[in-house]
PDB file of C-alpha atoms and ligand atoms in Angstrom:
ATOM      1  CA  MET Z   1     -31.345 -10.478  18.468  1.00  0.00           C
ATOM      2  CA  SER Z   2     -29.553 -12.937  16.220  1.00  0.00           C
ATOM      3  CA  ALA Z   3     -26.366 -14.604  17.479  1.00  0.00           C
ATOM      4  CA  VAL Z   4     -24.294 -12.551  15.005  1.00  0.00           C
ATOM      5  CA  ALA Z   5     -25.844  -9.239  16.128  1.00  0.00           C
ATOM      6  CA  ALA Z   6     -25.409 -10.244  19.787  1.00  0.00           C
ATOM      7  CA  LEU Z   7     -21.730 -10.990  19.182  1.00  0.00           C
ATOM      8  CA  TRP Z   8     -21.211  -7.734  17.258  1.00  0.00           C
ATOM      9  CA  SER Z   9     -22.759  -5.725  20.119  1.00  0.00           C
ATOM     10  CA  THR Z  10     -19.976  -6.774  22.533  1.00  0.00           C
ATOM     11  CA  SER Z  11     -16.367  -5.572  22.588  1.00  0.00           C
ATOM     12  CA  ILE Z  12     -15.027  -9.109  22.484  1.00  0.00           C
ATOM     13  CA  GLY Z  13     -17.280  -9.825  19.485  1.00  0.00           C
ATOM     14  CA  LYS Z  14     -15.826  -6.824  17.643  1.00  0.00           C
ATOM     15  CA  LYS Z  15     -12.325  -7.963  18.555  1.00  0.00           C
ATOM     16  CA  ALA Z  16     -13.154 -11.396  17.136  1.00  0.00           C
ATOM     17  CA  VAL Z  17     -14.327  -9.706  13.918  1.00  0.00           C
ATOM     18  CA  MET Z  18     -11.045  -7.771  13.815  1.00  0.00           C
ATOM     19  CA  ALA Z  19      -9.077 -10.990  14.315  1.00  0.00           C
ATOM     20  CA  VAL Z  20     -10.921 -12.971  11.634  1.00  0.00           C
ATOM     21  CA  THR Z  21     -10.884 -10.149   9.062  1.00  0.00           C
ATOM     22  CA  GLY Z  22      -7.233  -9.601  10.051  1.00  0.00           C
ATOM     23  CA  ILE Z  23      -6.467 -13.199   9.043  1.00  0.00           C
ATOM     24  CA  VAL Z  24      -8.005 -12.526   5.607  1.00  0.00           C
ATOM     25  CA  LEU Z  25      -5.963  -9.307   5.233  1.00  0.00           C
ATOM     26  CA  VAL Z  26      -2.682 -10.870   6.396  1.00  0.00           C
ATOM     27  CA  GLY Z  27      -3.322 -13.777   3.994  1.00  0.00           C
ATOM     28  CA  PHE Z  28      -3.811 -11.273   1.180  1.00  0.00           C
ATOM     29  CA  VAL Z  29      -0.645  -9.346   2.046  1.00  0.00           C
ATOM     30  CA  ILE Z  30       1.428 -12.573   2.044  1.00  0.00           C
ATOM     31  CA  LEU Z  31      -0.036 -13.827  -1.249  1.00  0.00           C
ATOM     32  CA  HIS Z  32       0.379 -10.353  -2.776  1.00  0.00           C
ATOM     33  CA  LEU Z  33       4.028 -10.334  -1.691  1.00  0.00           C
ATOM     34  CA  ALA Z  34       4.555 -13.735  -3.339  1.00  0.00           C
ATOM     35  CA  GLY Z  35       3.083 -12.280  -6.544  1.00  0.00           C
ATOM     36  CA  ASN Z  36       5.106  -9.053  -6.282  1.00  0.00           C
ATOM     37  CA  LEU Z  37       8.374 -10.993  -5.952  1.00  0.00           C
ATOM     38  CA  LYS Z  38       7.778 -12.452  -9.426  1.00  0.00           C
ATOM     39  CA  ILE Z  39       9.130  -9.103 -10.619  1.00  0.00           C
ATOM     40  CA  TYR Z  40      12.585 -10.691 -10.168  1.00  0.00           C
ATOM     41  CA  LEU Z  41      11.671 -13.352 -12.758  1.00  0.00           C
ATOM     42  CA  GLY Z  42      11.272 -10.692 -15.456  1.00  0.00           C
ATOM     43  CA  ALA Z  43       8.527  -9.016 -17.459  1.00  0.00           C
ATOM     44  CA  GLY Z  44       7.194 -12.262 -19.002  1.00  0.00           C
ATOM     45  CA  ALA Z  45       6.576 -13.982 -15.656  1.00  0.00           C
ATOM     46  CA  PHE Z  46       5.215 -10.877 -13.930  1.00  0.00           C
ATOM     47  CA  ASP Z  47       2.795  -9.944 -16.715  1.00  0.00           C
ATOM     48  CA  ALA Z  48       1.663 -13.573 -17.048  1.00  0.00           C
ATOM     49  CA  TYR Z  49       0.870 -13.537 -13.332  1.00  0.00           C
ATOM     50  CA  ALA Z  50      -1.141 -10.288 -13.630  1.00  0.00           C
ATOM     51  CA  ARG Z  51      -3.022 -11.787 -16.600  1.00  0.00           C
ATOM     52  CA  GLY Z  52      -3.504 -15.062 -14.689  1.00  0.00           C
ATOM     53  CA  LEU Z  53      -5.292 -13.183 -11.908  1.00  0.00           C
ATOM     54  CA  ARG Z  54      -7.905 -12.089 -14.423  1.00  0.00           C
ATOM     55  CA  GLU Z  55      -8.164 -15.487 -16.130  1.00  0.00           C
ATOM     56  CA  LEU Z  56      -8.429 -17.385 -12.824  1.00  0.00           C
ATOM     57  CA  GLY Z  57     -11.208 -20.017 -12.879  1.00  0.00           C
ATOM     58  CA  GLU Z  58     -11.705 -19.900 -16.685  1.00  0.00           C
ATOM     59  CA  PRO Z  59     -13.449 -21.485 -18.543  1.00  0.00           C
ATOM     60  CA  ILE Z  60     -15.887 -22.295 -15.712  1.00  0.00           C
ATOM     61  CA  LEU Z  61     -15.908 -18.662 -14.592  1.00  0.00           C
ATOM     62  CA  ALA Z  62     -15.920 -15.677 -16.923  1.00  0.00           C
ATOM     63  CA  TYR Z  63     -12.829 -13.485 -17.416  1.00  0.00           C
ATOM     64  CA  GLY Z  64     -12.263 -11.372 -14.277  1.00  0.00           C
ATOM     65  CA  GLN Z  65     -15.044 -13.069 -12.282  1.00  0.00           C
ATOM     66  CA  ALA Z  66     -12.795 -14.805  -9.718  1.00  0.00           C
ATOM     67  CA  LEU Z  67     -10.696 -11.632  -9.335  1.00  0.00           C
ATOM     68  CA  TRP Z  68     -13.808  -9.530  -8.702  1.00  0.00           C
ATOM     69  CA  THR Z  69     -15.054 -12.097  -6.156  1.00  0.00           C
ATOM     70  CA  LEU Z  70     -11.718 -11.898  -4.329  1.00  0.00           C
ATOM     71  CA  ARG Z  71     -11.815  -8.085  -4.490  1.00  0.00           C
ATOM     72  CA  LEU Z  72     -15.290  -8.053  -2.912  1.00  0.00           C
ATOM     73  CA  ILE Z  73     -14.187 -10.434  -0.124  1.00  0.00           C
ATOM     74  CA  LEU Z  74     -11.147  -8.230   0.513  1.00  0.00           C
ATOM     75  CA  LEU Z  75     -13.247  -5.063   0.513  1.00  0.00           C
ATOM     76  CA  ALA Z  76     -15.749  -6.597   2.963  1.00  0.00           C
ATOM     77  CA  ALA Z  77     -12.862  -7.623   5.247  1.00  0.00           C
ATOM     78  CA  VAL Z  78     -11.352  -4.111   5.113  1.00  0.00           C
ATOM     79  CA  VAL Z  79     -14.704  -2.414   5.838  1.00  0.00           C
ATOM     80  CA  LEU Z  80     -15.542  -4.736   8.770  1.00  0.00           C
ATOM     81  CA  HIS Z  81     -11.999  -4.385  10.148  1.00  0.00           C
ATOM     82  CA  ILE Z  82     -12.211  -0.579  10.074  1.00  0.00           C
ATOM     83  CA  VAL Z  83     -15.784  -0.302  11.389  1.00  0.00           C
ATOM     84  CA  ALA Z  84     -14.953  -2.605  14.325  1.00  0.00           C
ATOM     85  CA  ALA Z  85     -11.744  -0.630  15.023  1.00  0.00           C
ATOM     86  CA  VAL Z  86     -13.595   2.712  15.001  1.00  0.00           C
ATOM     87  CA  GLN Z  87     -16.367   1.400  17.267  1.00  0.00           C
ATOM     88  CA  LEU Z  88     -13.883  -0.140  19.727  1.00  0.00           C
ATOM     89  CA  THR Z  89     -11.959   3.153  19.785  1.00  0.00           C
ATOM     90  CA  LEU Z  90     -15.126   5.181  20.456  1.00  0.00           C
ATOM     91  CA  THR Z  91     -16.133   2.770  23.252  1.00  0.00           C
ATOM     92  CA  SER Z  92     -12.710   3.039  24.816  1.00  0.00           C
ATOM     93  CA  TRP Z  93     -12.777   6.872  24.642  1.00  0.00           C
ATOM     94  CA  ALA Z  94     -16.300   6.953  26.111  1.00  0.00           C
ATOM     95  CA  ALA Z  95     -15.121   4.790  29.009  1.00  0.00           C
ATOM     96  CA  ARG Z  96     -12.291   7.243  29.702  1.00  0.00           C
ATOM     97  CA  PRO Z  97     -13.594  10.764  28.877  1.00  0.00           C
ATOM     98  CA  VAL Z  98     -10.894  12.397  31.009  1.00  0.00           C
ATOM     99  CA  ALA Z  99      -7.421  11.901  29.623  1.00  0.00           C
ATOM    100  CA  TYR Z 100      -4.848  10.122  31.752  1.00  0.00           C
ATOM    101  CA  THR Z 101      -2.520  12.562  33.534  1.00  0.00           C
ATOM    102  CA  GLU Z 102       0.282  10.033  33.242  1.00  0.00           C
ATOM    103  CA  LYS Z 103       0.498   9.260  29.522  1.00  0.00           C
ATOM    104  CA  GLU Z 104       3.776   7.347  29.556  1.00  0.00           C
ATOM    105  CA  ALA Z 105       3.028   3.817  28.333  1.00  0.00           C
ATOM    106  CA  VAL Z 106       4.201   1.181  30.763  1.00  0.00           C
ATOM    107  CA  ALA Z 107       4.064  -2.065  28.846  1.00  0.00           C
ATOM    108  CA  ALA Z 108       2.573  -1.190  25.425  1.00  0.00           C
ATOM    109  CA  THR Z 109       5.058  -1.441  22.568  1.00  0.00           C
ATOM    110  CA  TYR Z 110       5.544   1.337  20.005  1.00  0.00           C
ATOM    111  CA  ALA Z 111       3.646  -0.864  17.515  1.00  0.00           C
ATOM    112  CA  ALA Z 112       0.664  -1.164  19.886  1.00  0.00           C
ATOM    113  CA  ARG Z 113       0.496   2.596  20.427  1.00  0.00           C
ATOM    114  CA  THR Z 114       0.563   3.379  16.689  1.00  0.00           C
ATOM    115  CA  MET Z 115      -2.200   0.995  15.551  1.00  0.00           C
ATOM    116  CA  ARG Z 116      -4.800   3.737  14.949  1.00  0.00           C
ATOM    117  CA  TRP Z 117      -2.562   6.204  13.109  1.00  0.00           C
ATOM    118  CA  GLY Z 118      -0.812   3.341  11.359  1.00  0.00           C
ATOM    119  CA  GLY Z 119      -4.194   2.080  10.155  1.00  0.00           C
ATOM    120  CA  VAL Z 120      -5.078   5.525   8.761  1.00  0.00           C
ATOM    121  CA  ILE Z 121      -1.731   5.673   6.901  1.00  0.00           C
ATOM    122  CA  LEU Z 122      -2.362   2.212   5.445  1.00  0.00           C
ATOM    123  CA  VAL Z 123      -5.812   3.218   4.153  1.00  0.00           C
ATOM    124  CA  LEU Z 124      -4.286   6.295   2.473  1.00  0.00           C
ATOM    125  CA  PHE Z 125      -1.512   4.104   1.045  1.00  0.00           C
ATOM    126  CA  VAL Z 126      -3.933   1.533  -0.403  1.00  0.00           C
ATOM    127  CA  VAL Z 127      -6.094   4.268  -2.002  1.00  0.00           C
ATOM    128  CA  TYR Z 128      -2.973   5.822  -3.594  1.00  0.00           C
ATOM    129  CA  HIS Z 129      -1.671   2.368  -4.587  1.00  0.00           C
ATOM    130  CA  ILE Z 130      -4.870   1.436  -6.450  1.00  0.00           C
ATOM    131  CA  LEU Z 131      -4.952   4.821  -8.219  1.00  0.00           C
ATOM    132  CA  HIS Z 132      -1.271   4.237  -9.102  1.00  0.00           C
ATOM    133  CA  PHE Z 133      -0.735   0.589 -10.130  1.00  0.00           C
ATOM    134  CA  THR Z 134      -4.278  -0.607 -10.886  1.00  0.00           C
ATOM    135  CA  LEU Z 135      -5.750   2.487 -12.563  1.00  0.00           C
ATOM    136  CA  GLY Z 136      -2.643   4.435 -13.620  1.00  0.00           C
ATOM    137  CA  ALA Z 137      -4.433   7.653 -12.607  1.00  0.00           C
ATOM    138  CA  VAL Z 138      -1.489   9.102 -10.648  1.00  0.00           C
ATOM    139  CA  GLY Z 139       2.316   8.983 -10.843  1.00  0.00           C
ATOM    140  CA  TYR Z 140       2.772   8.596 -14.623  1.00  0.00           C
ATOM    141  CA  ALA Z 141       3.492  10.810 -17.602  1.00  0.00           C
ATOM    142  CA  PRO Z 142       0.510  10.930 -20.009  1.00  0.00           C
ATOM    143  CA  GLY Z 143       0.269   7.661 -21.966  1.00  0.00           C
ATOM    144  CA  GLN Z 144       2.994   5.951 -19.917  1.00  0.00           C
ATOM    145  CA  PHE Z 145       0.706   3.562 -17.990  1.00  0.00           C
ATOM    146  CA  GLN Z 146      -0.210   0.473 -20.040  1.00  0.00           C
ATOM    147  CA  GLU Z 147      -2.892  -1.734 -18.516  1.00  0.00           C
ATOM    148  CA  ALA Z 148      -1.476  -4.945 -20.023  1.00  0.00           C
ATOM    149  CA  SER Z 149       2.131  -4.251 -18.908  1.00  0.00           C
ATOM    150  CA  ALA Z 150       2.163  -4.545 -15.110  1.00  0.00           C
ATOM    151  CA  TYR Z 151       5.963  -5.007 -15.089  1.00  0.00           C
ATOM    152  CA  ARG Z 152       6.605  -1.774 -17.047  1.00  0.00           C
ATOM    153  CA  ASN Z 153       4.106   0.070 -14.845  1.00  0.00           C
ATOM    154  CA  VAL Z 154       5.908  -1.019 -11.670  1.00  0.00           C
ATOM    155  CA  VAL Z 155       9.345  -0.107 -13.071  1.00  0.00           C
ATOM    156  CA  ASN Z 156       8.194   3.277 -14.414  1.00  0.00           C
ATOM    157  CA  GLY Z 157       6.231   3.925 -11.213  1.00  0.00           C
ATOM    158  CA  PHE Z 158       9.153   3.240  -8.876  1.00  0.00           C
ATOM    159  CA  ARG Z 159      11.654   5.213 -10.997  1.00  0.00           C
ATOM    160  CA  VAL Z 160      10.077   8.325  -9.453  1.00  0.00           C
ATOM    161  CA  TRP Z 161      12.158   8.472  -6.261  1.00  0.00           C
ATOM    162  CA  TYR Z 162       9.587  10.233  -4.075  1.00  0.00           C
ATOM    163  CA  VAL Z 163       6.903   7.712  -5.029  1.00  0.00           C
ATOM    164  CA  SER Z 164       9.329   4.930  -4.030  1.00  0.00           C
ATOM    165  CA  ALA Z 165      10.091   6.786  -0.784  1.00  0.00           C
ATOM    166  CA  PHE Z 166       6.363   6.967  -0.009  1.00  0.00           C
ATOM    167  CA  TYR Z 167       5.996   3.214  -0.629  1.00  0.00           C
ATOM    168  CA  ILE Z 168       8.943   2.483   1.652  1.00  0.00           C
ATOM    169  CA  VAL Z 169       7.529   4.624   4.494  1.00  0.00           C
ATOM    170  CA  ALA Z 170       4.131   2.933   4.045  1.00  0.00           C
ATOM    171  CA  GLN Z 171       5.796  -0.501   4.339  1.00  0.00           C
ATOM    172  CA  ALA Z 172       7.267   0.552   7.691  1.00  0.00           C
ATOM    173  CA  ALA Z 173       3.730   1.444   8.854  1.00  0.00           C
ATOM    174  CA  LEU Z 174       2.520  -1.893   7.481  1.00  0.00           C
ATOM    175  CA  GLY Z 175       5.281  -3.770   9.330  1.00  0.00           C
ATOM    176  CA  LEU Z 176       4.365  -2.229  12.694  1.00  0.00           C
ATOM    177  CA  HIS Z 177       0.652  -2.805  12.083  1.00  0.00           C
ATOM    178  CA  LEU Z 178       1.264  -6.427  11.074  1.00  0.00           C
ATOM    179  CA  TYR Z 179       3.527  -7.098  14.044  1.00  0.00           C
ATOM    180  CA  HIS Z 180       1.036  -5.879  16.630  1.00  0.00           C
ATOM    181  CA  GLY Z 181      -1.994  -7.056  14.636  1.00  0.00           C
ATOM    182  CA  VAL Z 182      -0.808 -10.649  14.209  1.00  0.00           C
ATOM    183  CA  TRP Z 183       0.123 -10.865  17.876  1.00  0.00           C
ATOM    184  CA  SER Z 184      -3.232  -9.340  19.028  1.00  0.00           C
ATOM    185  CA  MET Z 185      -5.072 -11.752  16.772  1.00  0.00           C
ATOM    186  CA  PHE Z 186      -3.543 -14.685  18.646  1.00  0.00           C
ATOM    187  CA  GLN Z 187      -4.495 -13.051  21.957  1.00  0.00           C
ATOM    188  CA  THR Z 188      -8.117 -12.513  20.893  1.00  0.00           C
ATOM    189  CA  LEU Z 189      -8.417 -16.039  19.577  1.00  0.00           C
ATOM    190  CA  GLY Z 190      -7.235 -17.291  22.965  1.00  0.00           C
ATOM    191  CA  VAL Z 191      -3.788 -18.785  22.531  1.00  0.00           C
ATOM    192  CA  ASP Z 192      -2.070 -20.491  25.408  1.00  0.00           C
ATOM    193  CA  ALA Z 193      -0.291 -17.767  27.445  1.00  0.00           C
ATOM    194  CA  ARG Z 194       2.709 -20.077  27.885  1.00  0.00           C
ATOM    195  CA  SER Z 195       3.322 -19.891  24.118  1.00  0.00           C
ATOM    196  CA  ASN Z 196       3.311 -16.087  24.098  1.00  0.00           C
ATOM    197  CA  GLY Z 197       6.963 -15.914  23.010  1.00  0.00           C
ATOM    198  CA  VAL Z 198       6.298 -18.194  20.043  1.00  0.00           C
ATOM    199  CA  TYR Z 199       3.433 -15.995  18.825  1.00  0.00           C
ATOM    200  CA  ARG Z 200       5.455 -12.809  19.221  1.00  0.00           C
ATOM    201  CA  GLY Z 201       8.205 -14.519  17.226  1.00  0.00           C
ATOM    202  CA  LEU Z 202       5.722 -15.500  14.520  1.00  0.00           C
ATOM    203  CA  ALA Z 203       4.416 -11.922  14.386  1.00  0.00           C
ATOM    204  CA  VAL Z 204       7.979 -10.615  13.942  1.00  0.00           C
ATOM    205  CA  VAL Z 205       8.698 -13.096  11.133  1.00  0.00           C
ATOM    206  CA  VAL Z 206       5.512 -12.166   9.216  1.00  0.00           C
ATOM    207  CA  ALA Z 207       6.206  -8.426   9.586  1.00  0.00           C
ATOM    208  CA  VAL Z 208       9.896  -8.638   8.637  1.00  0.00           C
ATOM    209  CA  VAL Z 209       9.346 -10.920   5.611  1.00  0.00           C
ATOM    210  CA  VAL Z 210       6.573  -8.673   4.239  1.00  0.00           C
ATOM    211  CA  VAL Z 211       8.474  -5.406   4.785  1.00  0.00           C
ATOM    212  CA  VAL Z 212      11.838  -6.650   3.466  1.00  0.00           C
ATOM    213  CA  GLY Z 213      10.205  -8.341   0.461  1.00  0.00           C
ATOM    214  CA  ASN Z 214       8.094  -5.340  -0.520  1.00  0.00           C
ATOM    215  CA  VAL Z 215      10.754  -2.688   0.183  1.00  0.00           C
ATOM    216  CA  SER Z 216      13.261  -4.614  -1.924  1.00  0.00           C
ATOM    217  CA  ILE Z 217      11.210  -3.878  -5.070  1.00  0.00           C
ATOM    218  CA  PRO Z 218      11.371  -0.041  -5.176  1.00  0.00           C
ATOM    219  CA  LEU Z 219      15.017  -0.295  -4.057  1.00  0.00           C
ATOM    220  CA  ALA Z 220      15.791  -2.790  -6.853  1.00  0.00           C
ATOM    221  CA  VAL Z 221      14.202  -0.437  -9.411  1.00  0.00           C
ATOM    222  CA  LEU Z 222      16.027   2.658  -8.099  1.00  0.00           C
ATOM    223  CA  GLY Z 223      19.299   0.663  -7.954  1.00  0.00           C
ATOM    224  CA  GLY Z 224      18.899  -0.494 -11.573  1.00  0.00           C
ATOM    225  CA  LEU Z 225      18.621  -4.218 -10.716  1.00  0.00           C
ATOM    226  CA  VAL Z 226      15.068  -4.370 -12.084  1.00  0.00           C
ATOM    227  CA  LYS Z 227      14.715  -2.336 -15.275  1.00  0.00           C
TER     228      LYS Z 227
HETATM  229  C1  HEM J   1       6.288  -2.679  -3.121  1.00  0.00           C
HETATM  230  C2  HEM J   1       5.214  -3.335  -2.839  1.00  0.00           C
HETATM  231  C3  HEM J   1       4.059  -3.580  -3.769  1.00  0.00           C
HETATM  232  C4  HEM J   1       4.040  -3.754  -5.129  1.00  0.00           C
HETATM  233  C5  HEM J   1       5.211  -3.784  -6.100  1.00  0.00           C
HETATM  234  C6  HEM J   1       2.651  -3.926  -5.514  1.00  0.00           C
HETATM  235  C7  HEM J   1       2.204  -4.120  -6.808  1.00  0.00           C
HETATM  236  C8  HEM J   1       0.891  -4.111  -7.213  1.00  0.00           C
HETATM  237  C9  HEM J   1       0.439  -4.130  -8.573  1.00  0.00           C
HETATM  238  C10 HEM J   1       1.344  -4.169  -9.805  1.00  0.00           C
HETATM  239  C11 HEM J   1      -0.913  -4.090  -8.549  1.00  0.00           C
HETATM  240  C12 HEM J   1      -1.855  -4.079  -9.757  1.00  0.00           C
HETATM  241  C13 HEM J   1      -2.138  -5.486 -10.158  1.00  0.00           C
HETATM  242  C14 HEM J   1      -2.911  -5.553 -11.418  1.00  0.00           C
HETATM  243  O1  HEM J   1      -3.785  -4.703 -11.653  1.00  0.00           O
HETATM  244  O2  HEM J   1      -2.644  -6.477 -12.173  1.00  0.00           O
HETATM  245  C15 HEM J   1      -1.330  -4.056  -7.171  1.00  0.00           C
HETATM  246  C16 HEM J   1      -2.643  -4.044  -6.731  1.00  0.00           C
HETATM  247  C17 HEM J   1      -3.021  -3.986  -5.413  1.00  0.00           C
HETATM  248  N1  HEM J   1      -2.203  -3.963  -4.306  1.00  0.00           N
HETATM  249 FE1  HEM J   1      -0.181  -3.954  -4.333  1.00  0.00          FE
HETATM  250  N2  HEM J   1       1.861  -3.873  -4.392  1.00  0.00           N
HETATM  251  C18 HEM J   1       2.682  -3.657  -3.301  1.00  0.00           C
HETATM  252  C19 HEM J   1       2.292  -3.551  -1.975  1.00  0.00           C
HETATM  253  C20 HEM J   1       0.984  -3.619  -1.537  1.00  0.00           C
HETATM  254  C21 HEM J   1       0.581  -3.579  -0.140  1.00  0.00           C
HETATM  255  C22 HEM J   1       1.541  -3.457   1.016  1.00  0.00           C
HETATM  256  C23 HEM J   1      -0.778  -3.665  -0.112  1.00  0.00           C
HETATM  257  C24 HEM J   1      -1.748  -3.673   1.038  1.00  0.00           C
HETATM  258  C25 HEM J   1      -1.443  -3.416   2.285  1.00  0.00           C
HETATM  259  C26 HEM J   1      -1.233  -3.768  -1.477  1.00  0.00           C
HETATM  260  C27 HEM J   1      -2.551  -3.861  -1.871  1.00  0.00           C
HETATM  261  C28 HEM J   1      -2.986  -3.906  -3.172  1.00  0.00           C
HETATM  262  C29 HEM J   1      -4.383  -3.903  -3.558  1.00  0.00           C
HETATM  263  C30 HEM J   1      -5.577  -3.863  -2.607  1.00  0.00           C
HETATM  264  C31 HEM J   1      -4.411  -3.941  -4.966  1.00  0.00           C
HETATM  265  C32 HEM J   1      -5.627  -3.914  -5.861  1.00  0.00           C
HETATM  266  C33 HEM J   1      -5.907  -5.299  -6.314  1.00  0.00           C
HETATM  267  C34 HEM J   1      -6.970  -5.257  -7.367  1.00  0.00           C
HETATM  268  O3  HEM J   1      -8.117  -5.039  -7.009  1.00  0.00           O
HETATM  269  O4  HEM J   1      -6.641  -5.416  -8.529  1.00  0.00           O
HETATM  270  N3  HEM J   1      -0.140  -3.749  -2.312  1.00  0.00           N
HETATM  271  N4  HEM J   1      -0.208  -4.075  -6.369  1.00  0.00           N
END
């Protein structure tokens, strides 16, 4: 068995895969937030950023090539993260076929207990989000979505209050998942137990910045600040 297969076959190996792919996903979420916040600089800046993503690496790379490479890396990270999570869950259920009679969690936080359901909600959110803002297949009147006008698409998309409400709820799920995920990642990667408080603090900062930043956008559209 190769070293990679041997690592994958163990629970700690799968946790390591979750931690490393988690770093890629957290990195994406932070960079995506930085891009999303350009909405406050106006249509010119936001659309230039969306165009820049496609022109990245030109003229050495072809139009869209760097973006597609990043998409494939992201997709691989998501798939590995989910497969490892499902396998770890199945192993844990198999080890405990009879449910606990006492189900009250003693030390686990709310965030820790909602990782699985939270993960499912996030997958559903991302599928909807791509259909919405990347493809314009849902959430718009016919002809309203314009591929070259990301700013208009975001404003028109978030003007529908229930779509905004869905995004806001999804950000809450993302915040909980990030908080517990970032903290678990440090645990798996073997941080010094004495610094536990620092890592929890770091996990809170990442989760709060991402949620507040992202939630501000639908609220700014509904409140008329971004129009
Ligand atoms: C209010 C918050 C958000 C806004 C305003 C937003 C905005 C956008 C926009 C405008 C696009 C399309 C970009 C383009 O085609 O040029 C996009 C794509 C995407 N977003 Fe978000 N996003 C938000 C939150 C999130 C979150 C929380 C996640 C993940 C957890 C996420 C994941 C993605 C992904 C995977 C894509 C597809 C990228 C691609 O392949 O082109 N977004 N987002």
